[in-house]
Amino acid sequence: MSEEACRVDVWLWRARFCKTRTLAAKVVEEGRVRLTRAGQETRLDKPSRPVKVGDGLVFALGGRLTAVRVEALGERRGPPAEARTLYSTLQES
């Protein structure tokens, strides 16, 4: 059984892009995350916004632009190898 969606801050934390959920929430609140779903691009402003499998995310971390596609939502914050299965890297612009 898997959920349909996951909070964006939780997903960023589970996928190990952020060390803590608090840090992930801060990144989203600062408007540094863009979501692409069904061809529509949206700048996320709240950590509670949902992400779904197939969504594209673009965000700036550590001065680098990262573009990924959500492949799975995950159930926990696992080891790095497990975290890498949650996304696939897209072409960086």
mmCIF file with all atom_site columns, C-alpha atoms in Angstrom:
data_model
loop_
_atom_site.group_PDB
_atom_site.id
_atom_site.type_symbol
_atom_site.label_atom_id
_atom_site.label_alt_id
_atom_site.label_comp_id
_atom_site.label_asym_id
_atom_site.label_entity_id
_atom_site.label_seq_id
_atom_site.pdbx_PDB_ins_code
_atom_site.Cartn_x
_atom_site.Cartn_y
_atom_site.Cartn_z
_atom_site.occupancy
_atom_site.B_iso_or_equiv
_atom_site.pdbx_formal_charge
_atom_site.auth_seq_id
_atom_site.auth_comp_id
_atom_site.auth_asym_id
_atom_site.auth_atom_id
_atom_site.pdbx_PDB_model_num
ATOM 1  C CA . MET A 1 1  ? 0.000  0.000  0.000   1.00 0.00 ? 1  MET A CA 1
ATOM 2  C CA . SER A 1 2  ? 1.455  3.374  -0.996  1.00 0.00 ? 2  SER A CA 1
ATOM 3  C CA . GLU A 1 3  ? 0.163  6.883  -0.585  1.00 0.00 ? 3  GLU A CA 1
ATOM 4  C CA . GLU A 1 4  ? -0.881 9.009  -3.548  1.00 0.00 ? 4  GLU A CA 1
ATOM 5  C CA . ALA A 1 5  ? 1.098  12.069 -2.432  1.00 0.00 ? 5  ALA A CA 1
ATOM 6  C CA . CYS A 1 6  ? 3.672  13.221 0.100   1.00 0.00 ? 6  CYS A CA 1
ATOM 7  C CA . ARG A 1 7  ? 4.509  16.613 1.617   1.00 0.00 ? 7  ARG A CA 1
ATOM 8  C CA . VAL A 1 8  ? 7.326  18.255 -0.347  1.00 0.00 ? 8  VAL A CA 1
ATOM 9  C CA . ASP A 1 9  ? 9.409  18.915 2.796   1.00 0.00 ? 9  ASP A CA 1
ATOM 10 C CA . VAL A 1 10 ? 9.094  15.267 3.872   1.00 0.00 ? 10 VAL A CA 1
ATOM 11 C CA . TRP A 1 11 ? 10.079 14.066 0.382   1.00 0.00 ? 11 TRP A CA 1
ATOM 12 C CA . LEU A 1 12 ? 13.150 16.330 0.200   1.00 0.00 ? 12 LEU A CA 1
ATOM 13 C CA . TRP A 1 13 ? 14.213 15.001 3.605   1.00 0.00 ? 13 TRP A CA 1
ATOM 14 C CA . ARG A 1 14 ? 13.573 11.332 2.730   1.00 0.00 ? 14 ARG A CA 1
ATOM 15 C CA . ALA A 1 15 ? 15.453 11.717 -0.570  1.00 0.00 ? 15 ALA A CA 1
ATOM 16 C CA . ARG A 1 16 ? 18.367 13.149 1.469   1.00 0.00 ? 16 ARG A CA 1
ATOM 17 C CA . PHE A 1 17 ? 18.508 16.524 -0.271  1.00 0.00 ? 17 PHE A CA 1
ATOM 18 C CA . CYS A 1 18 ? 18.106 18.151 3.173   1.00 0.00 ? 18 CYS A CA 1
ATOM 19 C CA . LYS A 1 19 ? 19.551 16.990 6.493   1.00 0.00 ? 19 LYS A CA 1
ATOM 20 C CA . THR A 1 20 ? 16.419 17.872 8.477   1.00 0.00 ? 20 THR A CA 1
ATOM 21 C CA . ARG A 1 21 ? 12.725 18.400 7.765   1.00 0.00 ? 21 ARG A CA 1
ATOM 22 C CA . THR A 1 22 ? 13.058 21.883 9.261   1.00 0.00 ? 22 THR A CA 1
ATOM 23 C CA . LEU A 1 23 ? 15.753 22.732 6.719   1.00 0.00 ? 23 LEU A CA 1
ATOM 24 C CA . ALA A 1 24 ? 13.630 21.248 3.907   1.00 0.00 ? 24 ALA A CA 1
ATOM 25 C CA . ALA A 1 25 ? 10.640 23.343 5.025   1.00 0.00 ? 25 ALA A CA 1
ATOM 26 C CA . LYS A 1 26 ? 12.823 26.483 5.076   1.00 0.00 ? 26 LYS A CA 1
ATOM 27 C CA . VAL A 1 27 ? 14.044 25.840 1.502   1.00 0.00 ? 27 VAL A CA 1
ATOM 28 C CA . VAL A 1 28 ? 10.416 25.560 0.324   1.00 0.00 ? 28 VAL A CA 1
ATOM 29 C CA . GLU A 1 29 ? 9.249  28.639 2.275   1.00 0.00 ? 29 GLU A CA 1
ATOM 30 C CA . GLU A 1 30 ? 12.052 30.698 0.705   1.00 0.00 ? 30 GLU A CA 1
ATOM 31 C CA . GLY A 1 31 ? 10.572 29.871 -2.717  1.00 0.00 ? 31 GLY A CA 1
ATOM 32 C CA . ARG A 1 32 ? 13.617 27.886 -3.848  1.00 0.00 ? 32 ARG A CA 1
ATOM 33 C CA . VAL A 1 33 ? 11.605 24.874 -5.105  1.00 0.00 ? 33 VAL A CA 1
ATOM 34 C CA . ARG A 1 34 ? 9.694  24.703 -8.408  1.00 0.00 ? 34 ARG A CA 1
ATOM 35 C CA . LEU A 1 35 ? 7.276  21.882 -9.196  1.00 0.00 ? 35 LEU A CA 1
ATOM 36 C CA . THR A 1 36 ? 6.324  20.750 -12.699 1.00 0.00 ? 36 THR A CA 1
ATOM 37 C CA . ARG A 1 37 ? 3.175  18.638 -12.989 1.00 0.00 ? 37 ARG A CA 1
ATOM 38 C CA . ALA A 1 38 ? 1.292  17.979 -16.249 1.00 0.00 ? 38 ALA A CA 1
ATOM 39 C CA . GLY A 1 39 ? 3.355  20.644 -18.012 1.00 0.00 ? 39 GLY A CA 1
ATOM 40 C CA . GLN A 1 40 ? 2.467  23.359 -15.477 1.00 0.00 ? 40 GLN A CA 1
ATOM 41 C CA . GLU A 1 41 ? 5.311  24.887 -13.480 1.00 0.00 ? 41 GLU A CA 1
ATOM 42 C CA . THR A 1 42 ? 4.582  26.230 -9.996  1.00 0.00 ? 42 THR A CA 1
ATOM 43 C CA . ARG A 1 43 ? 6.833  27.811 -7.396  1.00 0.00 ? 43 ARG A CA 1
ATOM 44 C CA . LEU A 1 44 ? 6.106  26.037 -4.113  1.00 0.00 ? 44 LEU A CA 1
ATOM 45 C CA . ASP A 1 45 ? 5.554  28.320 -1.136  1.00 0.00 ? 45 ASP A CA 1
ATOM 46 C CA . LYS A 1 46 ? 4.381  25.955 1.612   1.00 0.00 ? 46 LYS A CA 1
ATOM 47 C CA . PRO A 1 47 ? 6.130  22.831 2.965   1.00 0.00 ? 47 PRO A CA 1
ATOM 48 C CA . SER A 1 48 ? 2.755  21.057 3.090   1.00 0.00 ? 48 SER A CA 1
ATOM 49 C CA . ARG A 1 49 ? 2.331  21.149 -0.717  1.00 0.00 ? 49 ARG A CA 1
ATOM 50 C CA . PRO A 1 50 ? 1.997  17.603 -2.076  1.00 0.00 ? 50 PRO A CA 1
ATOM 51 C CA . VAL A 1 51 ? 4.349  15.938 -4.543  1.00 0.00 ? 51 VAL A CA 1
ATOM 52 C CA . LYS A 1 52 ? 3.325  12.888 -6.550  1.00 0.00 ? 52 LYS A CA 1
ATOM 53 C CA . VAL A 1 53 ? 5.182  10.234 -8.507  1.00 0.00 ? 53 VAL A CA 1
ATOM 54 C CA . GLY A 1 54 ? 6.046  11.661 -11.936 1.00 0.00 ? 54 GLY A CA 1
ATOM 55 C CA . ASP A 1 55 ? 6.347  15.267 -10.725 1.00 0.00 ? 55 ASP A CA 1
ATOM 56 C CA . GLY A 1 56 ? 9.439  17.259 -11.655 1.00 0.00 ? 56 GLY A CA 1
ATOM 57 C CA . LEU A 1 57 ? 11.231 19.304 -9.009  1.00 0.00 ? 57 LEU A CA 1
ATOM 58 C CA . VAL A 1 58 ? 13.877 21.975 -9.564  1.00 0.00 ? 58 VAL A CA 1
ATOM 59 C CA . PHE A 1 59 ? 15.585 23.512 -6.557  1.00 0.00 ? 59 PHE A CA 1
ATOM 60 C CA . ALA A 1 60 ? 18.730 25.381 -5.609  1.00 0.00 ? 60 ALA A CA 1
ATOM 61 C CA . LEU A 1 61 ? 20.876 23.852 -2.875  1.00 0.00 ? 61 LEU A CA 1
ATOM 62 C CA . GLY A 1 62 ? 24.446 24.784 -2.084  1.00 0.00 ? 62 GLY A CA 1
ATOM 63 C CA . GLY A 1 63 ? 24.625 27.129 -5.063  1.00 0.00 ? 63 GLY A CA 1
ATOM 64 C CA . ARG A 1 64 ? 23.752 24.349 -7.528  1.00 0.00 ? 64 ARG A CA 1
ATOM 65 C CA . LEU A 1 65 ? 20.517 23.915 -9.446  1.00 0.00 ? 65 LEU A CA 1
ATOM 66 C CA . THR A 1 66 ? 19.166 20.384 -9.079  1.00 0.00 ? 66 THR A CA 1
ATOM 67 C CA . ALA A 1 67 ? 16.460 18.958 -11.358 1.00 0.00 ? 67 ALA A CA 1
ATOM 68 C CA . VAL A 1 68 ? 14.860 15.614 -10.485 1.00 0.00 ? 68 VAL A CA 1
ATOM 69 C CA . ARG A 1 69 ? 11.761 13.569 -11.278 1.00 0.00 ? 69 ARG A CA 1
ATOM 70 C CA . VAL A 1 70 ? 9.932  11.967 -8.354  1.00 0.00 ? 70 VAL A CA 1
ATOM 71 C CA . GLU A 1 71 ? 10.022 8.178  -8.931  1.00 0.00 ? 71 GLU A CA 1
ATOM 72 C CA . ALA A 1 72 ? 8.737  7.081  -5.504  1.00 0.00 ? 72 ALA A CA 1
ATOM 73 C CA . LEU A 1 73 ? 7.521  8.723  -2.306  1.00 0.00 ? 73 LEU A CA 1
ATOM 74 C CA . GLY A 1 74 ? 9.347  6.488  0.163   1.00 0.00 ? 74 GLY A CA 1
ATOM 75 C CA . GLU A 1 75 ? 8.137  5.417  3.576   1.00 0.00 ? 75 GLU A CA 1
ATOM 76 C CA . ARG A 1 76 ? 11.097 6.490  5.695   1.00 0.00 ? 76 ARG A CA 1
ATOM 77 C CA . ARG A 1 77 ? 14.437 8.276  5.584   1.00 0.00 ? 77 ARG A CA 1
ATOM 78 C CA . GLY A 1 78 ? 16.633 5.344  4.657   1.00 0.00 ? 78 GLY A CA 1
ATOM 79 C CA . PRO A 1 79 ? 20.283 4.961  3.717   1.00 0.00 ? 79 PRO A CA 1
ATOM 80 C CA . PRO A 1 80 ? 21.613 6.953  0.733   1.00 0.00 ? 80 PRO A CA 1
ATOM 81 C CA . ALA A 1 81 ? 21.259 3.994  -1.661  1.00 0.00 ? 81 ALA A CA 1
ATOM 82 C CA . GLU A 1 82 ? 17.553 3.729  -0.780  1.00 0.00 ? 82 GLU A CA 1
ATOM 83 C CA . ALA A 1 83 ? 17.116 7.510  -1.025  1.00 0.00 ? 83 ALA A CA 1
ATOM 84 C CA . ARG A 1 84 ? 18.503 7.502  -4.594  1.00 0.00 ? 84 ARG A CA 1
ATOM 85 C CA . THR A 1 85 ? 15.661 5.190  -5.684  1.00 0.00 ? 85 THR A CA 1
ATOM 86 C CA . LEU A 1 86 ? 13.149 7.972  -4.886  1.00 0.00 ? 86 LEU A CA 1
ATOM 87 C CA . TYR A 1 87 ? 14.222 10.162 -7.820  1.00 0.00 ? 87 TYR A CA 1
ATOM 88 C CA . SER A 1 88 ? 15.889 10.261 -11.213 1.00 0.00 ? 88 SER A CA 1
ATOM 89 C CA . THR A 1 89 ? 18.085 13.165 -12.259 1.00 0.00 ? 89 THR A CA 1
ATOM 90 C CA . LEU A 1 90 ? 16.881 15.331 -15.159 1.00 0.00 ? 90 LEU A CA 1
ATOM 91 C CA . GLN A 1 91 ? 18.894 17.519 -17.527 1.00 0.00 ? 91 GLN A CA 1
ATOM 92 C CA . GLU A 1 92 ? 20.237 20.513 -15.608 1.00 0.00 ? 92 GLU A CA 1
ATOM 93 C CA . SER A 1 93 ? 19.753 23.881 -17.241 1.00 0.00 ? 93 SER A CA 1
#
